[in-house]
Amino acid sequence: MKALVSAIVHIDMDAFYASVEQRDNAQLRGKPVIVGGHPTRGVVLAASYEVRQFGVRSAMPMAQAKKLAPRAIVVPPRMHAYAEASDAVFRLFETVTPLVEPLSLDEAFLDVTASQELFGAPADIARQLRERIRRETGLPASAGIAEVKYVAKVASDLAKPDGQREVPAGTAKAFLAPLPVSRLWGVGPKLEATLQGYGLKLIGDLAAHDEEWLRARLGDTGTHLWQLSQGIDARKVNPDREAKSIGAQETFDADVHGEEALHPHLHAQALRVGRRLRSAKWVAKTVQLTLKYADFTSLTRRCTLKHGTDDGQTLYREACRLLDSVALEKPVRLTGVSAQNLAPLGTQLGLFEKAPEEKTRKLNQALDAIAQRFGSKSIRPADVDGG
Amino acid sequence: MEFRIAADELKKALHRAQGIVERKATMPILQNVLVTATKQGVSVTAFDLDIGIVSDHPAEVMKPGAVTLSAKYVFDIVSNLPEAQVTIKKLPNNYAEITSGSANYKIVGMAPEEFPKLPKEETGQLVKTVGGTLLEMVKKTSFAISTDETRYILNGVFFEPREDGKVRMVATDGHRLALVERQLDGDFKLKGGVIIPRKGLLELKRLLDEAPEAECSLGFAENSALFKKPGLSMVMRLIDGQFPEYQRVIPKDGEKQITLVRARFLEGLKRISLLSAEKSNAVKVSLADNQLRVTANNPDLGEAKDDIDVKYTGAALTVGFNARYLIDVLSVMDTDEVVLEMGDEHSPGVIHAPNDRSYTAVVMPMRV
């Protein structure tokens, strides 16, 4: 048998929040839907494909969106519904391969290299998976298939909406060549301008130089970009079970102002991390909060717990404490909660203290069981779901 | 300063210093040893501000004086010399010249005046003791000391004189506890007990291991401990604080007591824990009709079990333990048989020798 070529599938849900709203409310289907942010702030959190044709985009002020699409239907966000849909989708991923690396609520990498024996060619696996997602959750998803993570992600972007694109082995360089350099991971507006200064507009322009040329100008970043331009990406798919950390993060479609407004996001993220810890049977001793400001500067704060935990509420409390220690100066575009310093479940009891988390453990067991049976919408903390 | 010394003597002194000098010291001079030559010979001092040792060695001193030398580099140099004798001479600007046969080194040192002073010895309360007993006590407890720096009080062994010349040493990391009580005649003049820090205790263990039967003495001053044996003295700062009420957590006679062949139980735990989930070392110990079963279960690897015949007729019981904690205890015991006492799945397991609780270990279960 010939050695299997590495096969990575990147799956990305289409207009995720808006699609969930359209699924749950028949009135919204086929209509231009805007998931709106904070009522007083009025920016677009997500836009359905029907409304995108009018030029409505995420993060756009609501006033402007309404002007572009006066008949668009605006609905408030329901974070909890999105988290639940996400869980259902991830459960399907795991039927195909244990090597699933979640990137956010609506995106993941799947390493299906070894799954080909059982389920067929990578493109067939992706197609079947998208069909099952559609059938079982009623949501559209797009997929990119390639030998490496980076190329798979670019391919899924180009396949949207509701499509898939395969970049066969050996063709990645040609596939990337006509794309703008901003498609390279790590290239923001500033670096893009620098690259354009060197006359590099397309990924192919960059790939035509040799590595040393780029390295001499951009150092390690040059090497990194050059490798991507060749379709080289050595990073493996990191599933939770082998992960050093388990995290959830979210780039907001619109920047968020102030601590209070961040809390529901942290809560949803922390609960999600807790669920993932419990399903991977890990406990975490370190909690890390990541913040990225609107100007792309970022900071992390972490703390170590006395006892390992897999409880989302505990993670949320710690994340809030960490947030308290930060003097927020600027609007925030991303938050992340991550659990680190992982150890297998199996709590060591202490000599000098009563097991404090016994009640919590039972509560989480009950919550997980309810969620499994009736869906996680059936029971939830009050702040997470706005709707 | 200039002296001539047997390379082996100098190597022994520097070997003793290795555990104490700080690799990443905030004060660079603490990576050095202070070498002092007097008419009596040469003494080598290592100090990390908490623990200090002074090691005395015979030498032919041509000119008294002092230098400081890198503990690590000079140890490596002395281990690789061509001849059995070595000459050390102080040069200007704190350089030292090391010569042995054809080999010659000029080493950068630091001014001996900058080397911090050790706490003053107060020799009044020294108690003579046999190193072997002290060594046994250290070995039987030191593994249970907490390495968690946030639990500062538990980063050492509680040293507690009792009646009739007996002394207790107790160590715990909050999950397990080891207690040993032995005869160490003499009055330590301590009210209550003191906490000897882990690092000092491990150094003490090393020094005792050199010659366990040699006579040595141990004493305590205000907030430090002093240990002496011929040619060597050691001082260390004690941990300041209140050791937890350990007696409270040692169960009285457990309901379920079984006697086991120590080596058999130890082997069983070692081979089954090979399959414990990584880092957790979790195993289950089950009791049923005349049988003790050790099992492990690993979602990635599979499962394992080992059955040991025992005398037991009570109710069936399964308790999870960190196998490492049980193995640590069984490894330092020396009786052929041991008694394991258990309560229920949330109660501690207790291990001691049959009819002898002078060494008692308590291990809290794991919820598995």
Short mmCIF file of N, CA and C in Angstrom, two decimals, chain B residues 5-120:
data_model
loop_
_atom_site.label_atom_id
_atom_site.label_comp_id
_atom_site.label_asym_id
_atom_site.label_seq_id
_atom_site.Cartn_x
_atom_site.Cartn_y
_atom_site.Cartn_z
N ILE B 5 47.37 20.87 48.02
CA ILE B 5 46.37 19.97 48.62
C ILE B 5 46.18 18.76 47.71
N ALA B 6 45.77 17.66 48.30
CA ALA B 6 45.46 16.48 47.49
C ALA B 6 44.22 16.80 46.64
N ALA B 7 44.29 16.50 45.36
CA ALA B 7 43.17 16.82 44.46
C ALA B 7 41.87 16.19 44.95
N ASP B 8 41.97 14.96 45.50
CA ASP B 8 40.76 14.28 45.99
C ASP B 8 40.10 15.03 47.15
N GLU B 9 40.93 15.62 48.02
CA GLU B 9 40.37 16.39 49.14
C GLU B 9 39.60 17.60 48.62
N LEU B 10 40.22 18.29 47.68
CA LEU B 10 39.58 19.49 47.14
C LEU B 10 38.30 19.12 46.39
N LYS B 11 38.38 17.99 45.70
CA LYS B 11 37.22 17.54 44.94
C LYS B 11 36.05 17.21 45.90
N LYS B 12 36.39 16.57 47.02
CA LYS B 12 35.37 16.23 48.01
C LYS B 12 34.70 17.51 48.53
N ALA B 13 35.51 18.52 48.81
CA ALA B 13 34.98 19.78 49.32
C ALA B 13 34.05 20.43 48.30
N LEU B 14 34.49 20.42 47.05
CA LEU B 14 33.68 21.07 46.01
C LEU B 14 32.44 20.26 45.68
N HIS B 15 32.57 18.94 45.82
CA HIS B 15 31.39 18.09 45.60
C HIS B 15 30.32 18.43 46.63
N ARG B 16 30.74 18.61 47.87
CA ARG B 16 29.79 18.98 48.93
C ARG B 16 29.12 20.32 48.62
N ALA B 17 29.84 21.19 47.95
CA ALA B 17 29.31 22.53 47.68
C ALA B 17 28.32 22.55 46.52
N GLN B 18 28.37 21.53 45.66
CA GLN B 18 27.58 21.58 44.41
C GLN B 18 26.08 21.78 44.64
N GLY B 19 25.56 21.08 45.66
CA GLY B 19 24.12 21.16 45.88
C GLY B 19 23.69 22.50 46.45
N ILE B 20 24.63 23.25 46.96
CA ILE B 20 24.27 24.49 47.66
C ILE B 20 24.43 25.73 46.80
N VAL B 21 25.51 25.78 46.05
CA VAL B 21 25.71 26.99 45.24
C VAL B 21 24.56 27.14 44.26
N GLU B 22 24.17 28.37 44.07
CA GLU B 22 23.03 28.63 43.21
C GLU B 22 23.50 28.74 41.77
N ARG B 23 22.83 27.96 40.91
CA ARG B 23 23.20 28.03 39.49
C ARG B 23 22.83 29.39 38.91
N LYS B 24 21.65 29.85 39.32
CA LYS B 24 21.17 31.10 38.74
C LYS B 24 21.04 32.14 39.85
N ALA B 25 22.12 32.31 40.59
CA ALA B 25 22.06 33.17 41.76
C ALA B 25 21.85 34.62 41.35
N THR B 26 21.07 35.33 42.17
CA THR B 26 20.90 36.76 41.93
C THR B 26 22.20 37.49 42.29
N MET B 27 22.94 36.93 43.27
CA MET B 27 24.26 37.48 43.59
C MET B 27 25.30 36.58 42.96
N PRO B 28 26.04 37.08 41.98
CA PRO B 28 26.99 36.20 41.28
C PRO B 28 27.98 35.51 42.22
N ILE B 29 28.32 36.17 43.32
CA ILE B 29 29.34 35.55 44.18
C ILE B 29 28.84 34.26 44.82
N LEU B 30 27.52 34.06 44.85
CA LEU B 30 26.98 32.84 45.43
C LEU B 30 27.19 31.62 44.53
N GLN B 31 27.67 31.86 43.30
CA GLN B 31 28.05 30.73 42.46
C GLN B 31 29.47 30.26 42.80
N ASN B 32 30.11 31.03 43.68
CA ASN B 32 31.49 30.70 44.06
C ASN B 32 31.54 30.06 45.44
N VAL B 33 32.68 29.41 45.72
CA VAL B 33 32.97 28.98 47.08
C VAL B 33 34.07 29.87 47.62
N LEU B 34 34.06 30.03 48.92
CA LEU B 34 35.12 30.80 49.58
C LEU B 34 36.17 29.80 50.06
N VAL B 35 37.39 29.97 49.59
CA VAL B 35 38.47 29.06 49.99
C VAL B 35 39.41 29.84 50.92
N THR B 36 39.53 29.35 52.15
CA THR B 36 40.36 30.05 53.13
C THR B 36 41.50 29.13 53.57
N ALA B 37 42.71 29.63 53.47
CA ALA B 37 43.86 28.84 53.91
C ALA B 37 44.41 29.43 55.20
N THR B 38 44.52 28.57 56.24
CA THR B 38 45.13 29.00 57.50
C THR B 38 46.19 27.96 57.87
N LYS B 39 46.84 28.19 59.03
CA LYS B 39 47.86 27.23 59.44
C LYS B 39 47.27 25.85 59.66
N GLN B 40 45.96 25.80 60.03
CA GLN B 40 45.33 24.51 60.29
C GLN B 40 45.02 23.75 59.00
N GLY B 41 44.95 24.42 57.90
CA GLY B 41 44.58 23.74 56.66
C GLY B 41 43.70 24.64 55.82
N VAL B 42 42.87 24.01 54.98
CA VAL B 42 42.05 24.78 54.06
C VAL B 42 40.58 24.51 54.37
N SER B 43 39.77 25.57 54.38
CA SER B 43 38.34 25.34 54.50
C SER B 43 37.62 25.92 53.29
N VAL B 44 36.59 25.20 52.85
CA VAL B 44 35.83 25.60 51.66
C VAL B 44 34.39 25.86 52.11
N THR B 45 33.91 27.07 51.83
CA THR B 45 32.59 27.47 52.29
C THR B 45 31.66 27.70 51.10
N ALA B 46 30.48 27.10 51.18
CA ALA B 46 29.45 27.37 50.17
C ALA B 46 28.22 27.88 50.92
N PHE B 47 27.52 28.85 50.32
CA PHE B 47 26.43 29.49 51.04
C PHE B 47 25.43 30.02 50.02
N ASP B 48 24.13 29.78 50.28
CA ASP B 48 23.12 30.34 49.37
C ASP B 48 22.21 31.32 50.12
N LEU B 49 22.69 31.82 51.22
CA LEU B 49 21.98 32.73 52.13
C LEU B 49 21.01 31.99 53.04
N ASP B 50 20.65 30.74 52.70
CA ASP B 50 19.80 29.95 53.59
C ASP B 50 20.58 28.78 54.21
N ILE B 51 21.41 28.18 53.38
CA ILE B 51 22.18 27.03 53.84
C ILE B 51 23.65 27.30 53.58
N GLY B 52 24.47 27.00 54.56
CA GLY B 52 25.90 27.15 54.36
C GLY B 52 26.63 25.93 54.89
N ILE B 53 27.67 25.50 54.17
CA ILE B 53 28.51 24.45 54.74
C ILE B 53 29.96 24.90 54.70
N VAL B 54 30.69 24.47 55.72
CA VAL B 54 32.12 24.74 55.79
C VAL B 54 32.80 23.38 55.90
N SER B 55 33.66 23.12 54.94
CA SER B 55 34.29 21.81 54.85
C SER B 55 35.80 22.01 55.07
N ASP B 56 36.36 21.32 56.09
CA ASP B 56 37.78 21.52 56.44
C ASP B 56 38.64 20.39 55.90
N HIS B 57 39.81 20.76 55.38
CA HIS B 57 40.67 19.74 54.76
C HIS B 57 42.13 20.01 55.06
N PRO B 58 42.90 18.92 55.25
CA PRO B 58 44.33 19.10 55.47
C PRO B 58 45.01 19.60 54.20
N ALA B 59 45.97 20.48 54.36
CA ALA B 59 46.69 21.01 53.20
C ALA B 59 48.01 21.58 53.69
N GLU B 60 48.93 21.69 52.78
CA GLU B 60 50.22 22.28 53.10
C GLU B 60 50.13 23.76 52.72
N VAL B 61 49.99 24.62 53.75
CA VAL B 61 49.74 26.03 53.47
C VAL B 61 51.06 26.80 53.48
N MET B 62 51.39 27.33 52.33
CA MET B 62 52.63 28.11 52.24
C MET B 62 52.38 29.53 52.70
N LYS B 63 51.23 30.05 52.32
CA LYS B 63 50.92 31.43 52.66
C LYS B 63 49.42 31.55 52.91
N PRO B 64 49.00 31.89 54.13
CA PRO B 64 47.56 31.98 54.42
C PRO B 64 46.88 33.06 53.60
N GLY B 65 45.55 32.96 53.45
CA GLY B 65 44.79 33.96 52.71
C GLY B 65 43.47 33.36 52.24
N ALA B 66 42.79 34.08 51.36
CA ALA B 66 41.47 33.60 50.89
C ALA B 66 41.22 34.01 49.45
N VAL B 67 40.50 33.17 48.73
CA VAL B 67 40.02 33.50 47.38
C VAL B 67 38.59 32.96 47.26
N THR B 68 37.88 33.45 46.26
CA THR B 68 36.62 32.78 45.92
C THR B 68 36.77 32.23 44.50
N LEU B 69 36.18 31.05 44.28
CA LEU B 69 36.32 30.36 43.00
C LEU B 69 34.98 29.81 42.55
N SER B 70 34.77 29.76 41.26
CA SER B 70 33.54 29.19 40.73
C SER B 70 33.41 27.73 41.16
N ALA B 71 32.32 27.42 41.86
CA ALA B 71 32.15 26.06 42.39
C ALA B 71 32.06 25.05 41.25
N LYS B 72 31.37 25.42 40.20
CA LYS B 72 31.15 24.47 39.11
C LYS B 72 32.43 24.23 38.31
N TYR B 73 33.05 25.34 37.85
CA TYR B 73 34.21 25.17 36.98
C TYR B 73 35.39 24.55 37.69
N VAL B 74 35.62 24.99 38.92
CA VAL B 74 36.78 24.44 39.62
C VAL B 74 36.56 22.97 39.98
N PHE B 75 35.30 22.60 40.23
CA PHE B 75 35.02 21.17 40.47
C PHE B 75 35.37 20.36 39.22
N ASP B 76 34.95 20.87 38.06
CA ASP B 76 35.26 20.16 36.81
C ASP B 76 36.77 20.11 36.58
N ILE B 77 37.45 21.21 36.88
CA ILE B 77 38.91 21.25 36.69
C ILE B 77 39.58 20.22 37.59
N VAL B 78 39.17 20.23 38.86
CA VAL B 78 39.83 19.35 39.83
C VAL B 78 39.55 17.88 39.50
N SER B 79 38.41 17.61 38.82
CA SER B 79 38.10 16.23 38.45
C SER B 79 38.93 15.76 37.26
N ASN B 80 39.67 16.66 36.62
CA ASN B 80 40.39 16.31 35.40
C ASN B 80 41.89 16.60 35.46
N LEU B 81 42.41 16.65 36.66
CA LEU B 81 43.83 17.02 36.78
C LEU B 81 44.75 15.85 36.49
N PRO B 82 45.94 16.12 36.00
CA PRO B 82 46.86 15.03 35.66
C PRO B 82 47.54 14.41 36.88
N GLU B 83 47.71 15.19 37.95
CA GLU B 83 48.47 14.68 39.10
C GLU B 83 47.56 14.59 40.33
N ALA B 84 48.02 13.89 41.35
CA ALA B 84 47.23 13.73 42.57
C ALA B 84 47.30 14.96 43.47
N GLN B 85 48.22 15.85 43.21
CA GLN B 85 48.38 17.05 44.02
C GLN B 85 48.07 18.28 43.18
N VAL B 86 47.57 19.32 43.86
CA VAL B 86 47.28 20.55 43.15
C VAL B 86 47.70 21.75 44.01
N THR B 87 48.21 22.77 43.35
CA THR B 87 48.62 23.97 44.07
C THR B 87 47.71 25.13 43.66
N ILE B 88 47.22 25.87 44.64
CA ILE B 88 46.38 27.03 44.35
C ILE B 88 47.04 28.27 44.92
N LYS B 89 47.16 29.27 44.08
CA LYS B 89 47.88 30.47 44.48
C LYS B 89 47.06 31.68 44.08
N LYS B 90 46.98 32.65 44.98
CA LYS B 90 46.23 33.86 44.67
C LYS B 90 47.12 34.80 43.86
N LEU B 91 46.54 35.34 42.78
CA LEU B 91 47.26 36.32 41.96
C LEU B 91 46.59 37.68 42.17
N PRO B 92 47.19 38.75 41.68
CA PRO B 92 46.54 40.06 41.83
C PRO B 92 45.16 40.07 41.14
N ASN B 93 44.33 41.04 41.52
CA ASN B 93 43.00 41.23 40.94
C ASN B 93 42.08 40.03 41.09
N ASN B 94 42.24 39.32 42.20
CA ASN B 94 41.37 38.19 42.51
C ASN B 94 41.46 37.03 41.52
N TYR B 95 42.51 36.98 40.78
CA TYR B 95 42.76 35.79 39.97
C TYR B 95 43.33 34.70 40.87
N ALA B 96 43.07 33.44 40.47
CA ALA B 96 43.71 32.34 41.19
C ALA B 96 44.38 31.44 40.16
N GLU B 97 45.55 30.95 40.53
CA GLU B 97 46.27 30.06 39.63
C GLU B 97 46.18 28.65 40.18
N ILE B 98 45.77 27.73 39.32
CA ILE B 98 45.65 26.33 39.73
C ILE B 98 46.68 25.55 38.92
N THR B 99 47.57 24.87 39.62
CA THR B 99 48.62 24.14 38.92
C THR B 99 48.65 22.70 39.40
N SER B 100 48.72 21.78 38.46
CA SER B 100 48.89 20.37 38.81
C SER B 100 49.70 19.74 37.69
N GLY B 101 50.93 19.32 38.01
CA GLY B 101 51.79 18.76 36.98
C GLY B 101 51.94 19.76 35.84
N SER B 102 51.64 19.31 34.64
CA SER B 102 51.82 20.16 33.47
C SER B 102 50.65 21.12 33.24
N ALA B 103 49.55 20.88 33.97
CA ALA B 103 48.35 21.70 33.73
C ALA B 103 48.37 22.97 34.56
N ASN B 104 47.97 24.06 33.91
CA ASN B 104 47.97 25.36 34.60
C ASN B 104 46.74 26.16 34.19
N TYR B 105 46.05 26.69 35.20
CA TYR B 105 44.85 27.50 34.94
C TYR B 105 45.00 28.83 35.65
N LYS B 106 44.53 29.88 35.00
CA LYS B 106 44.38 31.15 35.71
C LYS B 106 42.89 31.48 35.66
N ILE B 107 42.29 31.53 36.83
CA ILE B 107 40.82 31.61 36.93
C ILE B 107 40.43 32.95 37.52
N VAL B 108 39.40 33.56 36.92
CA VAL B 108 38.87 34.81 37.45
C VAL B 108 38.08 34.52 38.71
N GLY B 109 38.37 35.23 39.78
CA GLY B 109 37.60 35.04 41.01
C GLY B 109 36.92 36.34 41.40
N MET B 110 36.43 36.39 42.61
CA MET B 110 35.86 37.64 43.12
C MET B 110 36.45 37.86 44.50
N ALA B 111 36.38 39.11 44.95
CA ALA B 111 37.02 39.46 46.22
C ALA B 111 36.40 38.66 47.37
N PRO B 112 37.22 38.00 48.19
CA PRO B 112 36.69 37.19 49.30
C PRO B 112 35.91 38.04 50.30
N GLU B 113 36.22 39.33 50.37
CA GLU B 113 35.50 40.20 51.32
C GLU B 113 34.02 40.32 50.93
N GLU B 114 33.73 40.07 49.65
CA GLU B 114 32.34 40.21 49.21
C GLU B 114 31.49 38.98 49.53
N PHE B 115 32.15 37.90 49.91
CA PHE B 115 31.39 36.67 50.19
C PHE B 115 30.57 36.89 51.46
N PRO B 116 29.24 36.64 51.40
CA PRO B 116 28.41 36.95 52.57
C PRO B 116 28.78 36.07 53.78
N LYS B 117 28.61 36.66 54.96
CA LYS B 117 28.96 35.93 56.19
C LYS B 117 27.88 34.93 56.55
N LEU B 118 28.32 33.76 56.97
CA LEU B 118 27.37 32.76 57.47
C LEU B 118 26.80 33.21 58.82
N PRO B 119 25.56 32.74 59.16
CA PRO B 119 25.04 33.08 60.49
C PRO B 119 26.00 32.56 61.55
N LYS B 120 26.08 33.27 62.65
CA LYS B 120 27.01 32.88 63.72
C LYS B 120 26.59 31.55 64.32
#
